[in-house]
Structures are given as structure tokens and as C-alpha cells.
mmCIF file of C-alpha atoms in Angstrom:
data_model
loop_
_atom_site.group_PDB
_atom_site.id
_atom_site.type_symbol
_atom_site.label_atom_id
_atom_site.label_comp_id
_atom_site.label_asym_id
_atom_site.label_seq_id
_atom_site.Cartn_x
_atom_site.Cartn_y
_atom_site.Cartn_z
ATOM 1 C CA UNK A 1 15.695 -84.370 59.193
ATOM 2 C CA UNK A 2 16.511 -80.873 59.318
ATOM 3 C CA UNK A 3 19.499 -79.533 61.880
ATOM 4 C CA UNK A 4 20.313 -76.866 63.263
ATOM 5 C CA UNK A 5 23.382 -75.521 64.559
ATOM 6 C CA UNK A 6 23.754 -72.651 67.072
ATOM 7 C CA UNK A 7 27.340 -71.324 68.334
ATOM 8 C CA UNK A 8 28.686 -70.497 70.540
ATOM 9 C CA UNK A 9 27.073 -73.026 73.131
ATOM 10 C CA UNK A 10 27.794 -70.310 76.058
ATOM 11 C CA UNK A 11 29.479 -67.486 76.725
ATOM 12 C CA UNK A 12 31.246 -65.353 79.383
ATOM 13 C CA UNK A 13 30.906 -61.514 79.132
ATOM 14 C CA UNK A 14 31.095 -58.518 81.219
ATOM 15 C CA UNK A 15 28.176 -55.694 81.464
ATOM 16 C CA UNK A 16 28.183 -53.650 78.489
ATOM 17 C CA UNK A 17 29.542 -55.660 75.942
ATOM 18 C CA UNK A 18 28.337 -56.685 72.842
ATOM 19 C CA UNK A 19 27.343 -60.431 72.039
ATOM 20 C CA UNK A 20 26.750 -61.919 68.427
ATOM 21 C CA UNK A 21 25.353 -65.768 68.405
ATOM 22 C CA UNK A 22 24.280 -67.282 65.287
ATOM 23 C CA UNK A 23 22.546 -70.207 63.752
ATOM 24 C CA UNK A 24 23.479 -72.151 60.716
ATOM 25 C CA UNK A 25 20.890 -74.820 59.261
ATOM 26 C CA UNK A 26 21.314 -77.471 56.379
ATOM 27 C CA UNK A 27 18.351 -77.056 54.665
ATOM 28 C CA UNK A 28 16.229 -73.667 53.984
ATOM 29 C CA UNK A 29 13.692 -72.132 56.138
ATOM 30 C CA UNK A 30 10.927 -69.962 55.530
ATOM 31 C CA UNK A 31 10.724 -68.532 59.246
ATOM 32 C CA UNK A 32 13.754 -67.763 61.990
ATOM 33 C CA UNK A 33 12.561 -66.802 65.282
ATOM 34 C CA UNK A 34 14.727 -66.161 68.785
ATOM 35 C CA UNK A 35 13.745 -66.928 71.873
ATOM 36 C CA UNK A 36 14.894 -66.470 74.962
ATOM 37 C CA UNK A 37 14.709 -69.226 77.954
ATOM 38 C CA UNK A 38 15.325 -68.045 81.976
ATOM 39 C CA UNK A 39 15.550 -70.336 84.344
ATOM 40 C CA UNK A 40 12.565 -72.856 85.108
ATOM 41 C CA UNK A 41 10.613 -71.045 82.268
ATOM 42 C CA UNK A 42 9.743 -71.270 79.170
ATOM 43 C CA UNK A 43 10.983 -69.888 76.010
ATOM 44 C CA UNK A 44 9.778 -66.695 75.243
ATOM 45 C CA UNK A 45 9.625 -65.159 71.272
ATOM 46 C CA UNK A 46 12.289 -61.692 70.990
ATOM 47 C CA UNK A 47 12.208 -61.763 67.506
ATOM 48 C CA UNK A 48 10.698 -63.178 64.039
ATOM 49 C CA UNK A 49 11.858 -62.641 60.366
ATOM 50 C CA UNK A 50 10.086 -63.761 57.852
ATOM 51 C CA UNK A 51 12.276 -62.656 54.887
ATOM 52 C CA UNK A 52 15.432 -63.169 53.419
ATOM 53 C CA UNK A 53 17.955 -59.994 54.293
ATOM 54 C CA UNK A 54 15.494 -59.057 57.097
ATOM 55 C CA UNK A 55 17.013 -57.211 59.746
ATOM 56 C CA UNK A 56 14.845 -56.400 62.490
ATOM 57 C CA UNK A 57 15.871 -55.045 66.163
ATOM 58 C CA UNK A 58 13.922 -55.074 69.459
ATOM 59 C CA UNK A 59 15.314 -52.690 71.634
ATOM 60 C CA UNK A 60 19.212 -53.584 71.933
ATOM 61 C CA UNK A 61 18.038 -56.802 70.316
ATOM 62 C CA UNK A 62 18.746 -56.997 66.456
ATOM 63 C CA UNK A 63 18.767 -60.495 64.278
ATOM 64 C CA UNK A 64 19.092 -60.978 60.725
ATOM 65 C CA UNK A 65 17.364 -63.593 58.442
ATOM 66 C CA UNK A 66 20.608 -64.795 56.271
ATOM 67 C CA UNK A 67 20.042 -64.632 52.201
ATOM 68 C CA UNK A 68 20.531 -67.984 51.708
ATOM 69 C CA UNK A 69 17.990 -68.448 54.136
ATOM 70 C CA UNK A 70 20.377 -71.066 55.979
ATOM 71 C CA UNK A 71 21.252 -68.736 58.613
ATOM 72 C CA UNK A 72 20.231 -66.241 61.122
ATOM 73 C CA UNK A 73 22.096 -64.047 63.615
ATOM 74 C CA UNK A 74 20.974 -62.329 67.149
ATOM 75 C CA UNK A 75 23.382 -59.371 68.273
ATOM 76 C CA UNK A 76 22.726 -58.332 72.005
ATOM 77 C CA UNK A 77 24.490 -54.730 72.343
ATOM 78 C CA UNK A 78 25.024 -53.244 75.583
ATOM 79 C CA UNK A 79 24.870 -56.350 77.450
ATOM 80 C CA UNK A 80 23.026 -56.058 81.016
ATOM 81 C CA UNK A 81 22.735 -58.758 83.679
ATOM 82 C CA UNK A 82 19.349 -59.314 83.276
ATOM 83 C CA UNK A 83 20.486 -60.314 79.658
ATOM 84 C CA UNK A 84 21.168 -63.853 81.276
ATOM 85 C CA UNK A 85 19.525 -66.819 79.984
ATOM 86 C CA UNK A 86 19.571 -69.455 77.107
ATOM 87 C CA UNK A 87 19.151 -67.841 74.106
ATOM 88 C CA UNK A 88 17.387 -70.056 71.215
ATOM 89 C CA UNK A 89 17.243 -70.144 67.792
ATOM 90 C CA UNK A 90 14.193 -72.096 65.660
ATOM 91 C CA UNK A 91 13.358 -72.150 62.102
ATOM 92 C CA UNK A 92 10.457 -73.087 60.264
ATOM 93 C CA UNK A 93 10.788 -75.121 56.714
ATOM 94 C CA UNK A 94 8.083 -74.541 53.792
ATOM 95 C CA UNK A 95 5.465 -76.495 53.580
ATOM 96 C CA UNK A 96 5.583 -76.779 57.480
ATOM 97 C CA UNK A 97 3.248 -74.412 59.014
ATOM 98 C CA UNK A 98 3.668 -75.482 62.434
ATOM 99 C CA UNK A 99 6.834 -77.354 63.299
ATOM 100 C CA UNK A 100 9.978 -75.670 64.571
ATOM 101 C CA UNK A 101 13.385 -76.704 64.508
ATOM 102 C CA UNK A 102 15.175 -75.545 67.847
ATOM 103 C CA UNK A 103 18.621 -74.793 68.335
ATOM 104 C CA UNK A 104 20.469 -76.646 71.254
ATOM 105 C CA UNK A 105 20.890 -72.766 72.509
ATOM 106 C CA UNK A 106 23.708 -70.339 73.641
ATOM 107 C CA UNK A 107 24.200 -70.365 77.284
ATOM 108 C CA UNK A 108 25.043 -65.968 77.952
ATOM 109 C CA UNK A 109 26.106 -65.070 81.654
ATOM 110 C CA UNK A 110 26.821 -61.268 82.286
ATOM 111 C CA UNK A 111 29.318 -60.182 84.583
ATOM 112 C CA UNK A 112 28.403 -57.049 86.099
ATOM 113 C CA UNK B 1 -4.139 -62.242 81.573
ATOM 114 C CA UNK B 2 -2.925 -65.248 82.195
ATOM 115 C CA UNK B 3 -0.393 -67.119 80.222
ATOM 116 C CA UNK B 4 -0.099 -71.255 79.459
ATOM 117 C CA UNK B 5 -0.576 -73.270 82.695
ATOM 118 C CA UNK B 6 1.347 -76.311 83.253
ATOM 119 C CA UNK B 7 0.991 -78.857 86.427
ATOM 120 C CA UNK B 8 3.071 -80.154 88.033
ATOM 121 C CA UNK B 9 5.800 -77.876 87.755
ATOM 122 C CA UNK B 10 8.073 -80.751 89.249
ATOM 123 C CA UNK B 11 7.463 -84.448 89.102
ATOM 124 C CA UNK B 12 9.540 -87.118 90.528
ATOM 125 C CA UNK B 13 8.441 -91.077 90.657
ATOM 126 C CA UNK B 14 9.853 -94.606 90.297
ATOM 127 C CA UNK B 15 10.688 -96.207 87.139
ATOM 128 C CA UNK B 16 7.068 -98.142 85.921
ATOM 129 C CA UNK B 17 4.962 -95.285 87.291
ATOM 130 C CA UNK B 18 2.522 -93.755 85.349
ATOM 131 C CA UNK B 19 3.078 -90.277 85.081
ATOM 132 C CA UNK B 20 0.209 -87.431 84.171
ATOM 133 C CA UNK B 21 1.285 -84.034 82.569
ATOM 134 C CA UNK B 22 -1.250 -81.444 82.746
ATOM 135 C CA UNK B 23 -2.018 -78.197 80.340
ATOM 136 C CA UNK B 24 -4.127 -75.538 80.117
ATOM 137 C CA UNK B 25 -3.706 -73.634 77.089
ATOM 138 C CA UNK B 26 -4.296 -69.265 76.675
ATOM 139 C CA UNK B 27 -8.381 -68.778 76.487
ATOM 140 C CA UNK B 28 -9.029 -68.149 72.660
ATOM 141 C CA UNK B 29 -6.054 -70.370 71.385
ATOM 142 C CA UNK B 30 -6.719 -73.063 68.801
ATOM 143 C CA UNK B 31 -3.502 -74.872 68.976
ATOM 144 C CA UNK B 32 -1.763 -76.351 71.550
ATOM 145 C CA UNK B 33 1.835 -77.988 71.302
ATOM 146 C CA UNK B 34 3.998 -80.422 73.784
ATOM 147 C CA UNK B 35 7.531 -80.243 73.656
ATOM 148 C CA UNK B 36 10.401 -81.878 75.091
ATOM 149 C CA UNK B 37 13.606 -80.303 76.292
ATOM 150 C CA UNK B 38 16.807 -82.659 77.094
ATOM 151 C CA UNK B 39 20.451 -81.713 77.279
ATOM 152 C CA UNK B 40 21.147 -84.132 74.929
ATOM 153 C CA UNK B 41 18.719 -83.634 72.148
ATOM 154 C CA UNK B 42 17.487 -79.845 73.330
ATOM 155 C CA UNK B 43 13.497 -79.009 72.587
ATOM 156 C CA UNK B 44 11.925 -81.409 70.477
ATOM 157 C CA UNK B 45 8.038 -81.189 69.261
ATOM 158 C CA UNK B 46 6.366 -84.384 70.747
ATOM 159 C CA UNK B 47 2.420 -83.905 69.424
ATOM 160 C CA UNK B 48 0.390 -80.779 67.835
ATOM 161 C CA UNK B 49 -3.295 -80.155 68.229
ATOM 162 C CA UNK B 50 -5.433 -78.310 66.384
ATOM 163 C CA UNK B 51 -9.029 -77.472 67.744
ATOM 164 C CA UNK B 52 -8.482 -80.489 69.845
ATOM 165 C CA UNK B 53 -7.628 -82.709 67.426
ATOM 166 C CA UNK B 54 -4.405 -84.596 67.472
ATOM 167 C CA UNK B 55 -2.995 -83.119 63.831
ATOM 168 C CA UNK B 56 0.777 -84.301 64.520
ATOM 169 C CA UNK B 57 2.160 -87.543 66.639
ATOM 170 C CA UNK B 58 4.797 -88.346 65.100
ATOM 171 C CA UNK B 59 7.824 -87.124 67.847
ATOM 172 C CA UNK B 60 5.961 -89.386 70.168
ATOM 173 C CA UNK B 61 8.925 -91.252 71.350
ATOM 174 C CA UNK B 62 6.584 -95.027 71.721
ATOM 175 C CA UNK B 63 3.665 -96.577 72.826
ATOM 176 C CA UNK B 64 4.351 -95.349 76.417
ATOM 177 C CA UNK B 65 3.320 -92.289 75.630
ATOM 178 C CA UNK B 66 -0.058 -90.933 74.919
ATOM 179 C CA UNK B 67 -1.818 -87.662 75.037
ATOM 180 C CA UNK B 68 -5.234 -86.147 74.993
ATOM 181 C CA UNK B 69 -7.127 -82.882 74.790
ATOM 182 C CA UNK B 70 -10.847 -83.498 75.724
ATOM 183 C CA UNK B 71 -11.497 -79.475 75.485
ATOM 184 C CA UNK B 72 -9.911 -76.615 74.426
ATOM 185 C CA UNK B 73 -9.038 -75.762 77.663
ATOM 186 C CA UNK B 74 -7.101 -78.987 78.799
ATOM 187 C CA UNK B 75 -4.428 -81.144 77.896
ATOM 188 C CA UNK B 76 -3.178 -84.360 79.507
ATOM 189 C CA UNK B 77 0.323 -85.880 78.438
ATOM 190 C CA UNK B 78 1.217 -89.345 80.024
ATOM 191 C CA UNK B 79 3.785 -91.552 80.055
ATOM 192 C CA UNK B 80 2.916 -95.406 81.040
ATOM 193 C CA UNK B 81 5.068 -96.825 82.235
ATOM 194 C CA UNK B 82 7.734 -94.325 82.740
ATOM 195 C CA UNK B 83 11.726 -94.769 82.373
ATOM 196 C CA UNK B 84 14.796 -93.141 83.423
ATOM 197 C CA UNK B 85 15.012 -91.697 80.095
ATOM 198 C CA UNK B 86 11.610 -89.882 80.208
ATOM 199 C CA UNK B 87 13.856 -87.691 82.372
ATOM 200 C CA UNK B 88 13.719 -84.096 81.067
ATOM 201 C CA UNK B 89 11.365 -80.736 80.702
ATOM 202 C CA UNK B 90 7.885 -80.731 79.241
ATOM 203 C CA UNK B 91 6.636 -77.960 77.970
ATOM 204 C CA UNK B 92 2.871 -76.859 76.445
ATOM 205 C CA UNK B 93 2.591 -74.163 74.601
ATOM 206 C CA UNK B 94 -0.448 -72.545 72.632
ATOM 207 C CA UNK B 95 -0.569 -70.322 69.903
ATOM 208 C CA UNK B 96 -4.070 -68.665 68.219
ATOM 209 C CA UNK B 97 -5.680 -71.030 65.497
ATOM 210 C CA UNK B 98 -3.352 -70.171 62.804
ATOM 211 C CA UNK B 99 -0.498 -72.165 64.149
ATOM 212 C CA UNK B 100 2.316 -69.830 62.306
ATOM 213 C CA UNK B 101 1.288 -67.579 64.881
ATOM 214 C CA UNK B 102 3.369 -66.945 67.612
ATOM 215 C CA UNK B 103 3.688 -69.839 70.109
ATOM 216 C CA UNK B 104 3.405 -69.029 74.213
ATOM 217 C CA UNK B 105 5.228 -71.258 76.211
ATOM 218 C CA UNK B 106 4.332 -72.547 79.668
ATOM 219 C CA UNK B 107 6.582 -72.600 82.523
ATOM 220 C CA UNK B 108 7.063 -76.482 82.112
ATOM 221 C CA UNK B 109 7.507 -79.804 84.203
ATOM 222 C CA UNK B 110 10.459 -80.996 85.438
ATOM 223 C CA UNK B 111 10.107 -84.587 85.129
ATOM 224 C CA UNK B 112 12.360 -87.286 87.009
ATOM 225 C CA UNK B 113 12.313 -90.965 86.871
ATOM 226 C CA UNK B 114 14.392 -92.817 89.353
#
């Protein structure tokens, strides 16, 4: 079955810095989406691409859709504490309208 | 408006208990999802409906578990009888009746078998 990777598993930053997590899969998907996950809640979507090269930003949020559609990246800028959370990739394979692949997720703490 | 409603938001009974999950998906959404989240194997897809029809079963871990959507505004998800291993997060979430549509998460159930 398909797998995903996600690095780093967590990391340790102060306010204001800049974070970069990515996602590396070993088959192609159609569809990368990143969530993000506080705690005792659910995942909730930041962004979709649905394209190969797509670069798309929410607020200080940007992620990429890798062009050999094995990979995607999510680049936090500015880092804030309520930036804290489990961040999680997913990606969707052709063919497979409604099944996601998650990520095991990047645990981010901010240090204000 | 509200979002995906899940009950209990904590459950915790003896191994060989049966254990109910409960759902109610967003008003106007056609599909409805139950995942799993463990350390150990992070969120997994466990069953898909479709307009209350059971379209995907196969991340059912086994027989113990079984679930059911009798209206478009309910799901049940139970595990009979339960294990130690059941032990993890269920989520529901619901998405409009294209399922490539974003899905909404619920807040989940924390679910622990002694």
C-alpha cells in the first residue's frame, strides 16, 4: 500500500522563526492536502494542491505540490505560539476519489 | 453552524465490553468517514459512506467491528467485544456528496480498553 513519510517528526522553535516540514510518498498522488491537529481535536484542512508545481499560501502558510508528484512541502514563516499543534500531511492517489493517505505528522512547539 | 458531532468524547471500559461510537455528520453532507488515529500506525480510514451506504470496509480491522448509518444524520461505530488494542482516537468526519470535497473532522473519542 501506499506510504507516506513526513519529517521531521517534531520540532523545537522559538517565536518568529521559520519552519519547513515536508512529505515524501512512494507512489504518485493526484491530491496533497495539510492539516493541522490541536489538542483533543480534529484535523483541520490549511491547504490543498491539486497540481504538480502548485504553490499556494494561506496567510504565513505556503505548501508546494512537488513535480514528481511524490512530494509536498508546508513552510510556516513567522512562527507564533498559537502555531502549536501536529501538523499533517495526506495525499490522495488516482483512481481514489475518497481515500487519504495520512502522514504520521510533525509535532511543532513554539517558544515564545 | 455547527460542525461534526462525536459522542463520547472519552470512553473507558473493560476488555470484552461492547463499546458504541456515535456520529452526527454536518446537515447537507453526503459522506461520512471513520478514522482511526494510533501512535503507532497514525490516522487510518476504517469505513466510508456514501448517502448512507457503506461504499468502503475494507480498514475494518475484524469481525469485532461493525458500523452503521441508519440516516444521514447518524452514525454508530462499535466494537464487540473490545481489546486493549482498540485503544486509540476515533474520529468521523463528513464531507458534501462529492467525497473529493473537503473532509470536516469531528473532535473525536478517546477510546480506552483496560
Amino acid at each position: 500500500g501506499q506510504q507516506l513519510n513526513q519529517s521531521p517528526q517534531s520540532m523545537f522553535i522559538q517565536e518568529g522563526e521559520d519552519v519547513s516540514m515536508n512529505c515524501t510518498s512512494s507512489s504518485i498522488f493526484n491530491t496533497w492536502l495539510w492539516y493541522k491537529q490541536d489538542p483533543g481535536e480534529g484535523p483541520v484542512l490549511l491547504i490543498a494542491l491539486y497540481k504538480a508545481g502548485e504553490l499556494t499560501s494561506n496567510g504565513r502558510l505556503t505548501a508546494q505540490f512537488g513535480i514528481t508528484r511524490k512530494d509536498s512541502f508546508l513552510n510556516i514563516s513567522a512562527s507564533i505560539p498559537s502555531d502549536v499543534g501536529i501538523y499533517f500531511c495526506a495525499g490522495r492517489a488516482r483512481g481514489s476519489n475518497y481515500k487519504l493517505t495520512f502522514g504520521k505528522g510533525t509535532l511543532l512547539t513554539v517558544n515564545p | 453552524d455547527a460542525g461534526v458531532i462525536q459522542s463520547p468524547r472519552h470512553e473507558v471500559t473493560e476488555m470484552g465490553q461492547e463499546v458504541t461510537l456515535r456520529c452526527k455528520p454536518i446537515s447537507g453532507h453526503n459522506s461520512l468517514f471513520w478514522y482511526r488515529q494510533t501512535m503507532m500506525r497514525g490516522l487510518e480510514l476504517l469505513i466510508y459512506f456514501n448517502n448512507n451506504v457503506p461504499i468502503d470496509d475494507s480498514g475494518m480491522p475484524e469481525d469485532r467491528f461493525s458500523a452503521k448509518m441508519p440516516n444521514a444524520s447518524f452514525s454508530t461505530l462499535k466494537i464487540q467485544p473490545s481489546e486493549p488494542r482498540d485503544s486509540a482516537v476515533y474520529f468521523c468526519a463528513s464531507s458534501l456528496s462529492d467525497p473529493e470535497e473537503e473532509q470536516f473532522f469531528g473532535p473525536g473519542t478517546r477510546l480506552t480498553v483496560l
